Amino acid sequence: MTRRFFSLALSSLLACSSFALADTPKWDNARTTSPESPEELKALQTAVKEVRKKTEPATVGLLLGNDEERKSGMSCGSGVIVSEDGLVLTAAHVIMRPNEPIVFVLPNGKQVAGISLGLNTTNDSGMAKITDKAPKDYPGSKDGKWPFVPTGPSDGLKKGQWIVSLGHPGGPKADRSPPVRVGRYLSFDKAGFGQRNDLICTDATLVGGDSGGPLFTLDGKCVGIHSEIGETLDVNRHVPMEKFTAEWDKMVDGLMIFRNERERDRATTVVMNVVFDDTIKDRVRVEDVTSGGAAEKAGLKPDDTILTVNSKKVGSPDELRALLPGFKAGQKIKLDVKRGEENVEISVKLVPRAKR
């Protein structure tokens, strides 16, 4: 029987609770072949149900933008909670800017508040954080802590291995829990995001709104985050978990990494009116300051070396620029500056980037 038949048959069984067989065998979660009998199909169904039960409370919807955009569903996506304090993994193209308010939609329809953190558009990985405490009556919560899923590496996946996809197709709905899609791991795709060859490729169908949602093995470990809808409905792409773990701490701190300057400029809404010396890669030397600009008014001078921004070390002009999208116009940032043999503390009030 074909792979497509088994995917459809399994979906039908998931919706039918009256189907029961005695002595159902246990499904081998690493198996790469299709079920060969009704008993094996039932075993696979049971394994998928167990994954859903464990992971659904941690699968959330994201609503971004202003009130009008949130109500219209124009700016939405999915995510998954991976720590008890509400850390959420999602896709970079869902959030696009750090420190932006986010409304998280829980599977029971309840909404809670949070913010976006760091992201990397080169691999479409992003992080966010729920700032509210978990409701006392929320499944899996305890003492205000959030239920979360374990993560795992994707490099051990085998071609044909069964996987489970959760998310919010069409955006989160108050009267609908995250739909489950079942599929199989195909490969690391060779024509994915930015023509890279390091995205997980599966036949677990995705549609708009699923972006940022979790991809699970039958062991219940999150191994990827939904990134792209494939050219056909049965070829879809996901960011491997290794892309998150490689930059975990930096993304939690709000660092943004962009594919190009155009993306960075689009995400950056503030400026310091400073020209940095880009010929020096291991420190942040001020080459010039705009006359009458924010930096000059604050006392920054040419040949100053900026050591930290709000106590965060910056080792290159690009590292400093990557922090700017996390700030808003009118906000003050504290700079620790080396001026000759002297250390100086300067407070710069950021100004809006001129519209282009």
Coordinates of C-alpha atoms in Angstrom, one line a residue, residues 121-124 190-199 227-228 237 259:
T121 CA 16.9 35.2 9.3
T122 CA 19.8 33.2 7.7
N123 CA 18.1 30.0 8.9
D124 CA 14.6 31.3 9.9
K190 CA 18.5 21.1 -1.3
A191 CA 16.4 24.0 -2.3
G192 CA 15.0 25.5 0.9
F193 CA 15.0 28.9 2.5
G194 CA 17.6 31.1 0.7
Q195 CA 18.5 28.0 -1.5
R196 CA 20.2 26.3 1.5
N197 CA 20.5 22.6 1.9
D198 CA 20.0 22.4 5.7
L199 CA 16.3 22.3 6.2
S227 CA 9.6 27.3 8.1
E228 CA 8.3 26.8 4.5
R237 CA 10.4 22.4 5.3
R259 CA 21.0 37.6 5.7

